[in-house]
Short mmCIF file of C-alpha atoms in Angstrom, two decimals:
data_model
loop_
_atom_site.label_atom_id
_atom_site.label_comp_id
_atom_site.label_asym_id
_atom_site.label_seq_id
_atom_site.Cartn_x
_atom_site.Cartn_y
_atom_site.Cartn_z
CA MET R 1 95.44 98.16 116.43
CA THR R 2 95.61 94.84 114.58
CA LEU R 3 99.03 93.80 113.42
CA PRO R 4 99.12 92.96 109.68
CA LEU R 5 99.75 89.26 109.15
CA GLU R 6 102.80 90.04 106.99
CA VAL R 7 104.36 92.01 109.84
CA PHE R 8 103.41 89.33 112.39
CA TRP R 9 105.28 86.72 110.36
CA TYR R 10 108.26 88.98 109.79
CA LEU R 11 108.47 89.47 113.57
CA LEU R 12 108.02 85.75 114.28
CA LEU R 13 110.77 84.87 111.81
CA GLY R 14 112.97 87.33 113.69
CA VAL R 15 112.15 85.61 116.99
CA LEU R 16 112.92 82.17 115.52
CA ILE R 17 116.30 83.16 114.09
CA THR R 18 117.18 85.05 117.29
CA VAL R 19 116.46 82.02 119.51
CA TYR R 20 118.47 79.87 117.11
CA ALA R 21 121.43 82.29 117.11
CA VAL R 22 121.49 82.45 120.93
CA LEU R 23 121.12 78.70 121.50
CA ASP R 24 123.16 77.28 118.63
CA GLY R 25 125.63 80.17 118.93
CA PHE R 26 127.30 78.73 122.00
CA ASP R 27 127.53 75.17 120.70
CA LEU R 28 128.99 76.41 117.40
CA GLY R 29 131.44 78.44 119.50
CA VAL R 30 132.40 75.36 121.52
CA GLY R 31 133.16 73.67 118.20
CA THR R 32 135.35 76.57 117.07
CA LEU R 33 137.35 76.35 120.33
CA HIS R 34 137.46 72.54 120.35
CA LEU R 35 141.04 72.15 119.09
CA PHE R 36 142.34 74.39 121.92
CA ALA R 37 141.34 71.70 124.45
CA ARG R 38 144.27 69.58 125.61
CA GLY R 39 144.17 65.83 125.19
CA ASP R 40 141.35 63.40 124.59
CA LEU R 41 139.71 63.86 128.02
CA GLU R 42 139.29 67.64 127.67
CA ARG R 43 137.93 67.26 124.15
CA ARG R 44 135.38 64.75 125.44
CA PHE R 45 134.33 67.32 128.06
CA SER R 46 134.05 69.90 125.28
CA ILE R 47 131.76 67.75 123.11
CA ASN R 48 129.72 66.45 126.03
CA SER R 49 129.02 69.99 127.24
CA ILE R 50 126.78 70.42 124.17
CA GLY R 51 126.00 66.73 123.58
CA PRO R 52 122.39 66.70 124.83
CA LEU R 53 121.54 70.14 123.39
CA TRP R 54 123.02 70.82 119.95
CA ASP R 55 120.47 68.91 117.86
CA GLY R 56 117.52 70.43 119.75
CA ASN R 57 118.99 73.89 119.15
CA GLU R 58 118.94 73.29 115.40
CA VAL R 59 115.19 72.64 115.51
CA TRP R 60 114.78 76.42 115.65
CA LEU R 61 116.69 76.81 112.36
CA VAL R 62 114.53 74.16 110.69
CA THR R 63 111.40 75.90 112.00
CA PHE R 64 112.70 79.21 110.63
CA GLY R 65 113.28 77.70 107.19
CA GLY R 66 109.83 76.08 107.11
CA ALA R 67 108.10 79.28 108.23
CA LEU R 68 109.97 81.37 105.65
CA PHE R 69 108.98 78.94 102.89
CA ALA R 70 105.30 78.94 103.85
CA ALA R 71 104.85 82.61 104.78
CA PHE R 72 107.11 84.29 102.19
CA PRO R 73 107.59 81.84 99.29
CA GLU R 74 108.88 84.49 96.87
CA ALA R 75 111.57 85.62 99.29
CA TYR R 76 112.47 81.98 100.01
CA ALA R 77 112.79 81.18 96.30
CA SER R 78 114.75 84.33 95.37
CA ILE R 79 117.23 84.22 98.26
CA LEU R 80 117.87 80.48 98.14
CA SER R 81 118.35 80.63 94.38
CA ALA R 82 120.91 83.43 94.76
CA PHE R 83 122.73 81.66 97.61
CA TYR R 84 122.41 78.16 96.21
CA PHE R 85 126.07 77.20 96.61
CA PRO R 86 126.57 78.81 100.06
CA PHE R 87 123.42 77.07 101.33
CA TYR R 88 124.69 73.79 99.87
CA LEU R 89 127.94 74.31 101.79
CA LEU R 90 125.97 75.25 104.91
CA LEU R 91 124.04 71.98 104.83
CA PHE R 92 127.26 70.08 104.15
CA PHE R 93 128.95 71.64 107.21
CA LEU R 94 125.91 71.14 109.46
CA ILE R 95 125.73 67.46 108.50
CA GLY R 96 129.51 67.07 108.80
CA ARG R 97 129.41 68.60 112.27
CA ALA R 98 126.72 66.18 113.41
CA VAL R 99 128.63 63.21 111.98
CA SER R 100 131.82 64.37 113.75
CA ILE R 101 130.06 64.46 117.13
CA GLU R 102 128.52 61.02 116.66
CA PHE R 103 131.53 59.26 115.11
CA ARG R 104 134.42 60.63 117.18
CA SER R 105 134.05 58.31 120.16
CA LYS R 106 133.20 55.18 118.19
CA ARG R 107 136.87 54.18 117.99
CA LYS R 108 139.89 54.87 120.21
CA GLU R 109 142.65 55.19 117.62
CA ARG R 110 144.42 58.52 117.89
CA TRP R 111 144.27 59.30 114.17
CA TRP R 112 140.52 58.58 114.10
CA ARG R 113 139.72 60.99 116.92
CA ALA R 114 142.14 63.65 115.59
CA TYR R 115 140.37 63.59 112.22
CA TRP R 116 136.91 64.03 113.72
CA ASP R 117 138.19 66.70 116.15
CA PHE R 118 139.43 68.72 113.17
CA SER R 119 136.21 68.08 111.25
CA PHE R 120 134.09 69.22 114.21
CA CYS R 121 136.10 72.44 114.61
CA ALA R 122 136.20 73.27 110.89
CA ALA R 123 132.50 72.54 110.30
CA SER R 124 131.42 74.62 113.32
CA THR R 125 133.60 77.58 112.33
CA LEU R 126 132.64 77.57 108.65
CA THR R 127 128.92 77.19 109.46
CA THR R 128 129.08 80.32 111.63
CA PHE R 129 131.12 82.19 109.03
CA LEU R 130 128.60 81.42 106.28
CA PHE R 131 125.71 82.71 108.40
CA GLY R 132 127.60 85.99 108.85
CA LEU R 133 128.54 86.13 105.18
CA LEU R 134 124.90 85.78 104.13
CA ALA R 135 123.79 88.46 106.59
CA GLY R 136 126.50 90.83 105.32
CA ASN R 137 125.34 90.42 101.73
CA LEU R 138 121.72 91.08 102.68
CA ILE R 139 122.79 94.30 104.46
CA VAL R 140 124.87 95.83 101.63
CA GLY R 141 122.37 94.75 98.99
CA LEU R 142 122.20 92.40 96.04
CA PRO R 143 121.63 92.88 92.31
CA ILE R 144 117.85 92.38 92.14
CA ASP R 145 115.98 92.88 88.87
CA GLU R 146 112.39 94.05 88.36
CA ARG R 147 111.08 90.47 88.71
CA GLU R 148 112.78 90.16 92.11
CA VAL R 149 115.34 87.72 90.75
CA ILE R 150 118.78 88.05 92.32
CA HIS R 151 121.76 87.89 89.94
CA ALA R 152 124.75 87.39 92.23
CA PRO R 153 127.74 85.33 90.99
CA LEU R 154 129.39 83.32 93.75
CA VAL R 155 132.58 85.38 93.77
CA SER R 156 130.57 88.60 94.29
CA LEU R 157 129.36 87.31 97.69
CA PHE R 158 132.90 87.34 99.11
CA THR R 159 133.51 91.09 99.19
CA PRO R 160 135.29 92.62 102.21
CA TYR R 161 132.20 93.75 104.14
CA PRO R 162 130.29 90.42 104.13
CA VAL R 163 133.56 88.62 104.95
CA ALA R 164 134.03 90.99 107.93
CA VAL R 165 130.49 90.21 109.13
CA GLY R 166 131.36 86.51 108.84
CA VAL R 167 134.45 87.05 111.01
CA LEU R 168 132.30 88.94 113.55
CA ALA R 169 129.87 85.99 113.66
CA VAL R 170 132.71 83.53 114.32
CA ALA R 171 134.21 85.78 117.03
CA GLY R 172 130.82 86.26 118.71
CA ALA R 173 130.08 82.54 118.72
CA ALA R 174 133.57 81.76 120.09
CA MET R 175 133.05 84.27 122.94
CA HIS R 176 129.58 82.86 123.65
CA GLY R 177 130.92 79.29 123.55
CA ALA R 178 133.87 80.05 125.84
CA ILE R 179 131.60 81.52 128.52
CA TYR R 180 129.24 78.55 128.23
CA LEU R 181 132.14 76.08 128.46
CA TYR R 182 133.41 77.85 131.57
CA LEU R 183 130.01 77.28 133.20
CA LYS R 184 130.05 73.58 132.30
CA THR R 185 133.61 72.68 133.37
CA GLU R 186 135.70 72.80 136.52
CA GLY R 187 139.28 72.39 137.73
CA GLU R 188 142.27 72.76 135.43
CA MET R 189 140.22 72.86 132.24
CA GLN R 190 137.98 75.59 133.62
CA ALA R 191 141.06 77.66 134.54
CA ARG R 192 142.27 77.41 130.94
CA VAL R 193 138.82 78.28 129.56
CA HIS R 194 138.97 81.45 131.66
CA GLY R 195 141.78 82.69 129.40
CA TRP R 196 139.78 81.71 126.31
CA MET R 197 136.93 83.94 127.46
CA TRP R 198 139.17 87.02 127.63
CA ARG R 199 140.86 86.37 124.30
CA ALA R 200 137.57 85.58 122.53
CA PHE R 201 135.99 88.74 123.93
CA GLY R 202 138.97 90.81 122.74
CA VAL R 203 138.65 89.48 119.19
CA PHE R 204 134.88 90.00 119.26
CA LEU R 205 135.26 93.58 120.49
CA VAL R 206 137.66 94.49 117.67
CA ALA R 207 135.42 92.86 115.06
CA TRP R 208 132.28 94.44 116.54
CA VAL R 209 133.71 97.97 116.46
CA GLY R 210 135.12 97.48 112.96
CA VAL R 211 131.89 96.09 111.48
CA THR R 212 129.80 98.78 113.17
CA ILE R 213 131.91 101.54 111.60
CA ALA R 214 131.96 99.79 108.21
CA THR R 215 128.16 99.39 108.31
CA LEU R 216 127.62 103.10 108.93
CA VAL R 217 130.01 103.99 106.08
CA LEU R 218 129.10 101.36 103.47
CA ALA R 219 125.39 100.81 104.22
CA PRO R 220 123.97 104.07 105.64
CA HIS R 221 120.46 103.03 104.50
CA VAL R 222 120.28 100.65 107.49
CA THR R 223 119.81 103.63 109.83
CA ARG R 224 116.64 105.02 108.22
CA ASN R 225 114.27 102.92 110.37
CA PHE R 226 115.98 104.30 113.50
CA ALA R 227 115.04 107.81 112.35
CA ARG R 228 111.52 106.59 111.60
CA TRP R 229 111.10 104.84 114.99
CA PRO R 230 113.37 106.53 117.58
CA ILE R 231 112.28 103.94 120.19
CA ALA R 232 114.58 101.50 118.37
CA TRP R 233 117.57 103.36 119.86
CA VAL R 234 116.66 101.73 123.18
CA ILE R 235 117.84 98.41 121.74
CA VAL R 236 121.09 100.05 120.62
CA GLY R 237 121.65 101.29 124.18
CA LEU R 238 120.84 97.90 125.72
CA HIS R 239 123.14 96.23 123.21
CA VAL R 240 126.09 98.44 124.18
CA LEU R 241 125.39 97.83 127.89
CA ALA R 242 125.27 94.06 127.31
CA VAL R 243 128.63 94.12 125.50
CA ALA R 244 130.18 96.26 128.25
CA ASN R 245 128.88 93.96 130.99
CA ILE R 246 130.61 90.85 129.62
CA PRO R 247 134.20 91.78 130.72
CA ARG R 248 132.81 93.29 133.94
CA ALA R 249 131.06 90.03 134.86
CA ILE R 250 134.10 87.92 133.92
CA HIS R 251 136.36 90.16 136.03
CA GLN R 252 133.97 89.89 139.00
CA ALA R 253 133.89 86.07 138.67
CA ARG R 254 130.21 86.04 137.75
CA PRO R 255 130.20 83.76 134.68
CA PHE R 256 126.43 83.28 134.65
CA TYR R 257 125.91 87.04 134.34
CA ALA R 258 128.54 87.09 131.59
CA PHE R 259 126.61 84.35 129.78
CA VAL R 260 123.31 86.23 130.13
CA SER R 261 125.01 89.36 128.74
CA SER R 262 126.45 87.32 125.89
CA CYS R 263 122.94 85.97 125.10
CA CYS R 264 121.58 89.54 125.16
CA THR R 265 124.42 90.73 122.91
CA ILE R 266 123.62 88.14 120.24
CA ALA R 267 119.86 88.69 120.57
CA ALA R 268 120.33 92.46 120.20
CA LEU R 269 122.45 91.98 117.07
CA CYS R 270 119.61 89.94 115.54
CA PHE R 271 116.99 92.54 116.56
CA LEU R 272 119.07 95.39 115.12
CA PHE R 273 119.53 93.45 111.90
CA GLY R 274 115.76 92.93 111.64
CA ILE R 275 114.98 96.59 112.34
CA ALA R 276 117.56 97.75 109.80
CA MET R 277 116.22 95.41 107.10
CA PHE R 278 112.44 95.95 107.59
CA PRO R 279 110.33 95.73 105.45
CA TYR R 280 112.86 94.06 103.17
CA PHE R 281 114.45 90.63 103.16
CA ALA R 282 117.18 91.90 100.82
CA PHE R 283 118.03 95.37 99.53
CA ALA R 284 118.68 96.07 95.87
CA SER R 285 122.33 97.11 95.59
CA SER R 286 121.50 99.66 92.88
CA ASP R 287 118.74 101.29 94.97
CA PRO R 288 118.43 100.52 98.73
CA THR R 289 114.86 101.91 98.70
CA ARG R 290 113.90 98.88 96.63
CA GLY R 291 114.19 95.14 97.23
CA ILE R 292 112.30 92.00 98.18
CA ASP R 293 109.76 93.20 100.73
CA VAL R 294 107.26 91.48 103.01
CA TRP R 295 104.18 92.74 101.14
CA GLU R 296 105.08 91.37 97.73
CA ALA R 297 106.74 88.18 98.98
CA ALA R 298 103.95 87.04 101.35
CA SER R 299 101.51 84.17 100.92
CA SER R 300 97.75 84.81 100.82
CA GLN R 301 95.97 86.23 103.87
CA ARG R 302 94.15 82.91 104.35
CA THR R 303 97.44 80.98 104.43
CA LEU R 304 99.04 83.44 106.82
CA GLY R 305 95.98 83.35 109.08
CA ILE R 306 95.93 79.54 109.32
CA MET R 307 99.68 79.52 109.94
CA GLN R 308 99.26 82.09 112.70
CA ILE R 309 96.86 79.78 114.59
CA VAL R 310 99.26 76.83 114.20
CA ALA R 311 102.19 78.97 115.39
CA LEU R 312 100.33 80.26 118.45
CA LEU R 313 99.52 76.67 119.44
CA GLY R 314 102.88 75.12 118.54
CA MET R 315 105.41 77.71 119.74
CA PRO R 316 104.66 77.22 123.48
CA LEU R 317 105.15 73.47 123.05
CA VAL R 318 108.54 73.89 121.36
CA ALA R 319 109.63 76.46 123.95
CA SER R 320 108.50 74.17 126.80
CA TYR R 321 110.38 71.22 125.34
CA THR R 322 113.55 73.32 125.01
CA GLY R 323 113.23 74.59 128.59
CA ILE R 324 112.74 71.06 129.98
CA VAL R 325 115.79 69.71 128.13
CA TYR R 326 117.98 72.55 129.43
CA TRP R 327 116.71 71.99 132.97
CA ILE R 328 117.39 68.24 132.89
CA PHE R 329 120.96 68.67 131.60
CA ARG R 330 121.90 71.64 133.80
CA GLY R 331 125.09 71.63 135.89
CA LYS R 332 128.67 70.55 135.25
CA VAL R 333 129.61 67.95 132.65
CA ARG R 334 129.99 64.40 133.94
CA LEU R 335 131.38 61.63 131.73
CA GLY R 336 129.71 58.23 131.82
CA GLU R 337 129.50 55.02 129.80
CA ASN R 338 127.11 56.58 127.29
CA SER R 339 129.02 59.87 126.91
CA TYR R 340 130.57 60.88 123.60
#
């Protein structure tokens, strides 16, 4: 059976955003936890743990945006128009975060480093929150008219459910970042990060249970694809097992297994989101059986076909580059003359 090109690109977009969420999730989480580090030396360890990786991780987000624009231009135009101000803020925070990392160590004055420490933490946290907020709005639905134009005033995006999804995103990234930071540090700082892992997991667990219940109550339409394809429940089961294995691995002093479980937890959340949304990019709030779908929003078959060839050639190169970078910078953090 040949997979329709529209479905192929929907799946590939899901893979791109999942890889981005897993990889950039931990460095955003390290940023959220940054102010808990004691003194200048620990904060340098914190930044240098992600120093060689954070910008490469964001390549996956850029690739996702480019692929969405080329494969589904109507969805790109409608969603970005509706979320114009949040996306503007998102870019502002992403740029501010990068500037904070690069500028912090340029001068030694205490006030200078304190300012950029706060900027790094705030930008990382708000970036993660906005991603969750946008996902929450797509789940509950948006006011979409017959021409697939979204009419959503800014204040309407900040309702309790999307805000709760934003909090879940921040808690998940903080948990992911704490486990990663534990793997990259040692000694007294690592002992302190051990406590961060437990507290971050506790907050994530509360948010995860709360958002799951709220989703079933406020957006029951997200379960219809699970009735249509019962095999999707396998991912639900694996997701629950991954969440349960995180405290088990931390308790057994197996941080690498905890990190793998954390990666699987975030990946499963992205998969479940994609399954729940398919074939839509956004539901209509007035009628969840209607929305911006892959068939109407897609480019021509010729465009999708050419893009498929480019993707099949380019994706292995990007994945290989990412793997090589992670292999080169494996191990504990060491500070040198060229460190942040």
